[in-house]
Amino acid sequence: MSEKDDGKVRLDKWLWAARFFKTRALAKAAIEGGKVHCRGERCKPGKEPKIGEELVIRAGFDERTVVIQALSAVRKGAPEAQLLYAETAESLSRRENAAAMRKAGTLGVETDGKPSKKQRRALQRFRSDAG
């Protein structure tokens, strides 16, 4: 962190530096879209994160709960970025379970298989009536 920062970093810049998002614009859009919560509340991109605060970050299928360990406004390599935060144990286990369920295909649409002849004809009637 440079000396002019004075220990203050914007939340969108910290999320970018911690490599949760590829660009600051994406981090800002996620914050404004309600995908980032600090202490259970939505926050603004200009919020100044503090060491020890807990953030809930939703990106794609994943929801991470992280505790801020250090502040940085400079984006560095992944090993250095991982030192900026610590993910909670329950968040890690929840993400692993969700990933395993997605991989097994248990979150998809469940059907009884191919429709029967009667069901196919009903679908065809429905489609022809709707059009």
PDB file of C-alpha atoms in Angstrom:
ATOM      1  CA  MET A   1       0.000   0.000   0.000  1.00  0.00           C
ATOM      2  CA  SER A   2       1.366   3.400  -0.857  1.00  0.00           C
ATOM      3  CA  GLU A   3       1.850   6.149   1.691  1.00  0.00           C
ATOM      4  CA  LYS A   4      -0.805   8.405   0.148  1.00  0.00           C
ATOM      5  CA  ASP A   5      -3.521   5.784   0.867  1.00  0.00           C
ATOM      6  CA  ASP A   6      -3.294   6.590   4.580  1.00  0.00           C
ATOM      7  CA  GLY A   7      -4.632   3.112   5.437  1.00  0.00           C
ATOM      8  CA  LYS A   8      -7.937   3.750   3.676  1.00  0.00           C
ATOM      9  CA  VAL A   9      -9.142   1.548   0.836  1.00  0.00           C
ATOM     10  CA  ARG A  10     -12.448   1.450  -1.002  1.00  0.00           C
ATOM     11  CA  LEU A  11     -14.358  -1.834  -0.771  1.00  0.00           C
ATOM     12  CA  ASP A  12     -14.522  -2.285  -4.556  1.00  0.00           C
ATOM     13  CA  LYS A  13     -10.758  -1.773  -4.785  1.00  0.00           C
ATOM     14  CA  TRP A  14     -10.124  -4.264  -1.957  1.00  0.00           C
ATOM     15  CA  LEU A  15     -12.350  -6.909  -3.603  1.00  0.00           C
ATOM     16  CA  TRP A  16     -10.428  -6.402  -6.830  1.00  0.00           C
ATOM     17  CA  ALA A  17      -7.048  -6.566  -5.049  1.00  0.00           C
ATOM     18  CA  ALA A  18      -8.149  -9.734  -3.208  1.00  0.00           C
ATOM     19  CA  ARG A  19      -8.992 -11.244  -6.629  1.00  0.00           C
ATOM     20  CA  PHE A  20     -12.686 -11.880  -6.049  1.00  0.00           C
ATOM     21  CA  PHE A  21     -13.432  -9.976  -9.270  1.00  0.00           C
ATOM     22  CA  LYS A  22     -11.345  -9.479 -12.428  1.00  0.00           C
ATOM     23  CA  THR A  23     -11.979  -5.731 -12.664  1.00  0.00           C
ATOM     24  CA  ARG A  24     -12.960  -2.932 -10.325  1.00  0.00           C
ATOM     25  CA  ALA A  25     -15.992  -2.296 -12.508  1.00  0.00           C
ATOM     26  CA  LEU A  26     -17.213  -5.858 -11.900  1.00  0.00           C
ATOM     27  CA  ALA A  27     -16.585  -5.469  -8.165  1.00  0.00           C
ATOM     28  CA  LYS A  28     -18.522  -2.200  -8.127  1.00  0.00           C
ATOM     29  CA  ALA A  29     -21.413  -3.745 -10.092  1.00  0.00           C
ATOM     30  CA  ALA A  30     -21.556  -6.699  -7.684  1.00  0.00           C
ATOM     31  CA  ILE A  31     -21.655  -4.398  -4.665  1.00  0.00           C
ATOM     32  CA  GLU A  32     -24.363  -2.212  -6.200  1.00  0.00           C
ATOM     33  CA  GLY A  33     -26.295  -5.338  -7.207  1.00  0.00           C
ATOM     34  CA  GLY A  34     -26.448  -6.530  -3.588  1.00  0.00           C
ATOM     35  CA  LYS A  35     -24.008  -9.409  -4.026  1.00  0.00           C
ATOM     36  CA  VAL A  36     -21.709  -8.181  -1.249  1.00  0.00           C
ATOM     37  CA  HIS A  37     -22.890  -7.809   2.340  1.00  0.00           C
ATOM     38  CA  CYS A  38     -20.965  -6.453   5.289  1.00  0.00           C
ATOM     39  CA  ARG A  39     -22.320  -7.395   8.726  1.00  0.00           C
ATOM     40  CA  GLY A  40     -25.542  -8.648   7.135  1.00  0.00           C
ATOM     41  CA  GLU A  41     -26.288  -5.407   5.283  1.00  0.00           C
ATOM     42  CA  ARG A  42     -25.783  -4.218   1.721  1.00  0.00           C
ATOM     43  CA  CYS A  43     -22.924  -1.783   1.348  1.00  0.00           C
ATOM     44  CA  LYS A  44     -21.621   0.812  -1.070  1.00  0.00           C
ATOM     45  CA  PRO A  45     -18.502   0.611  -3.276  1.00  0.00           C
ATOM     46  CA  GLY A  46     -16.878   3.500  -1.386  1.00  0.00           C
ATOM     47  CA  LYS A  47     -17.196   1.827   2.014  1.00  0.00           C
ATOM     48  CA  GLU A  48     -13.895   1.499   3.826  1.00  0.00           C
ATOM     49  CA  PRO A  49     -13.389  -2.100   4.952  1.00  0.00           C
ATOM     50  CA  LYS A  50     -11.726  -2.677   8.306  1.00  0.00           C
ATOM     51  CA  ILE A  51      -9.570  -5.570   9.467  1.00  0.00           C
ATOM     52  CA  GLY A  52     -11.713  -8.186  11.210  1.00  0.00           C
ATOM     53  CA  GLU A  53     -14.937  -7.354   9.350  1.00  0.00           C
ATOM     54  CA  GLU A  54     -16.921 -10.221   7.884  1.00  0.00           C
ATOM     55  CA  LEU A  55     -18.072 -10.038   4.255  1.00  0.00           C
ATOM     56  CA  VAL A  56     -20.513 -12.298   2.422  1.00  0.00           C
ATOM     57  CA  ILE A  57     -19.665 -12.356  -1.289  1.00  0.00           C
ATOM     58  CA  ARG A  58     -21.911 -14.037  -3.855  1.00  0.00           C
ATOM     59  CA  ALA A  59     -20.440 -14.757  -7.282  1.00  0.00           C
ATOM     60  CA  GLY A  60     -21.996 -17.270  -9.638  1.00  0.00           C
ATOM     61  CA  PHE A  61     -23.118 -20.350  -7.743  1.00  0.00           C
ATOM     62  CA  ASP A  62     -20.769 -19.690  -4.837  1.00  0.00           C
ATOM     63  CA  GLU A  63     -21.340 -17.691  -1.686  1.00  0.00           C
ATOM     64  CA  ARG A  64     -18.248 -17.022   0.407  1.00  0.00           C
ATOM     65  CA  THR A  65     -18.042 -15.706   3.940  1.00  0.00           C
ATOM     66  CA  VAL A  66     -14.642 -14.129   4.503  1.00  0.00           C
ATOM     67  CA  VAL A  67     -12.974 -12.209   7.313  1.00  0.00           C
ATOM     68  CA  ILE A  68     -10.684  -9.358   6.277  1.00  0.00           C
ATOM     69  CA  GLN A  69      -7.113 -10.005   7.466  1.00  0.00           C
ATOM     70  CA  ALA A  70      -5.268  -7.153   5.730  1.00  0.00           C
ATOM     71  CA  LEU A  71      -5.966  -4.152   3.500  1.00  0.00           C
ATOM     72  CA  SER A  72      -4.432  -3.524   0.097  1.00  0.00           C
ATOM     73  CA  ALA A  73      -5.276  -1.309  -2.848  1.00  0.00           C
ATOM     74  CA  VAL A  74      -2.722  -3.024  -5.100  1.00  0.00           C
ATOM     75  CA  ARG A  75      -3.582  -6.160  -7.067  1.00  0.00           C
ATOM     76  CA  LYS A  76      -0.826  -8.748  -6.727  1.00  0.00           C
ATOM     77  CA  GLY A  77      -0.484 -12.450  -7.419  1.00  0.00           C
ATOM     78  CA  ALA A  78      -2.957 -15.006  -6.081  1.00  0.00           C
ATOM     79  CA  PRO A  79      -0.740 -16.192  -3.157  1.00  0.00           C
ATOM     80  CA  GLU A  80      -0.430 -12.603  -1.864  1.00  0.00           C
ATOM     81  CA  ALA A  81      -4.135 -11.931  -2.460  1.00  0.00           C
ATOM     82  CA  GLN A  82      -5.142 -14.934  -0.351  1.00  0.00           C
ATOM     83  CA  LEU A  83      -3.312 -13.391   2.608  1.00  0.00           C
ATOM     84  CA  LEU A  84      -5.782 -10.461   2.572  1.00  0.00           C
ATOM     85  CA  TYR A  85      -8.682 -12.600   3.821  1.00  0.00           C
ATOM     86  CA  ALA A  86      -9.572 -15.841   5.588  1.00  0.00           C
ATOM     87  CA  GLU A  87     -12.623 -17.833   4.537  1.00  0.00           C
ATOM     88  CA  THR A  88     -14.677 -19.242   7.415  1.00  0.00           C
ATOM     89  CA  ALA A  89     -14.736 -23.034   7.868  1.00  0.00           C
ATOM     90  CA  GLU A  90     -18.518 -23.275   7.458  1.00  0.00           C
ATOM     91  CA  SER A  91     -18.373 -21.254   4.233  1.00  0.00           C
ATOM     92  CA  LEU A  92     -15.686 -23.543   2.856  1.00  0.00           C
ATOM     93  CA  SER A  93     -17.643 -26.706   3.687  1.00  0.00           C
ATOM     94  CA  ARG A  94     -20.864 -25.217   2.248  1.00  0.00           C
ATOM     95  CA  ARG A  95     -19.114 -24.391  -1.042  1.00  0.00           C
ATOM     96  CA  GLU A  96     -17.542 -27.860  -1.251  1.00  0.00           C
ATOM     97  CA  ASN A  97     -20.942 -29.522  -0.655  1.00  0.00           C
ATOM     98  CA  ALA A  98     -22.616 -27.336  -3.272  1.00  0.00           C
ATOM     99  CA  ALA A  99     -19.858 -28.094  -5.789  1.00  0.00           C
ATOM    100  CA  ALA A 100     -20.193 -31.828  -5.133  1.00  0.00           C
ATOM    101  CA  MET A 101     -23.968 -31.635  -5.612  1.00  0.00           C
ATOM    102  CA  ARG A 102     -23.551 -29.692  -8.873  1.00  0.00           C
ATOM    103  CA  LYS A 103     -21.029 -32.230 -10.087  1.00  0.00           C
ATOM    104  CA  ALA A 104     -23.385 -35.096  -9.243  1.00  0.00           C
ATOM    105  CA  GLY A 105     -26.198 -33.297 -11.075  1.00  0.00           C
ATOM    106  CA  THR A 106     -28.589 -33.277  -8.118  1.00  0.00           C
ATOM    107  CA  LEU A 107     -29.493 -29.598  -8.477  1.00  0.00           C
ATOM    108  CA  GLY A 108     -30.900 -29.942 -12.005  1.00  0.00           C
ATOM    109  CA  VAL A 109     -34.467 -30.481 -13.140  1.00  0.00           C
ATOM    110  CA  GLU A 110     -35.804 -33.860 -12.143  1.00  0.00           C
ATOM    111  CA  THR A 111     -38.050 -35.728 -14.547  1.00  0.00           C
ATOM    112  CA  ASP A 112     -39.413 -39.247 -14.797  1.00  0.00           C
ATOM    113  CA  GLY A 113     -37.644 -39.649 -18.111  1.00  0.00           C
ATOM    114  CA  LYS A 114     -39.121 -39.526 -21.587  1.00  0.00           C
ATOM    115  CA  PRO A 115     -42.790 -38.475 -21.852  1.00  0.00           C
ATOM    116  CA  SER A 116     -45.287 -41.219 -22.650  1.00  0.00           C
ATOM    117  CA  LYS A 117     -47.267 -41.261 -25.895  1.00  0.00           C
ATOM    118  CA  LYS A 118     -50.256 -39.765 -24.100  1.00  0.00           C
ATOM    119  CA  GLN A 119     -48.123 -36.984 -22.580  1.00  0.00           C
ATOM    120  CA  ARG A 120     -46.493 -36.213 -25.954  1.00  0.00           C
ATOM    121  CA  ARG A 121     -49.899 -35.849 -27.611  1.00  0.00           C
ATOM    122  CA  ALA A 122     -51.073 -33.585 -24.791  1.00  0.00           C
ATOM    123  CA  LEU A 123     -47.964 -31.426 -25.302  1.00  0.00           C
ATOM    124  CA  GLN A 124     -48.576 -31.240 -29.045  1.00  0.00           C
ATOM    125  CA  ARG A 125     -52.207 -30.203 -28.444  1.00  0.00           C
ATOM    126  CA  PHE A 126     -51.096 -27.572 -25.963  1.00  0.00           C
ATOM    127  CA  ARG A 127     -48.482 -26.141 -28.340  1.00  0.00           C
ATOM    128  CA  SER A 128     -50.871 -26.035 -31.296  1.00  0.00           C
ATOM    129  CA  ASP A 129     -53.586 -24.329 -29.181  1.00  0.00           C
ATOM    130  CA  ALA A 130     -51.136 -21.749 -27.824  1.00  0.00           C
ATOM    131  CA  GLY A 131     -49.810 -20.782 -31.297  1.00  0.00           C
TER     132      GLY A 131
END
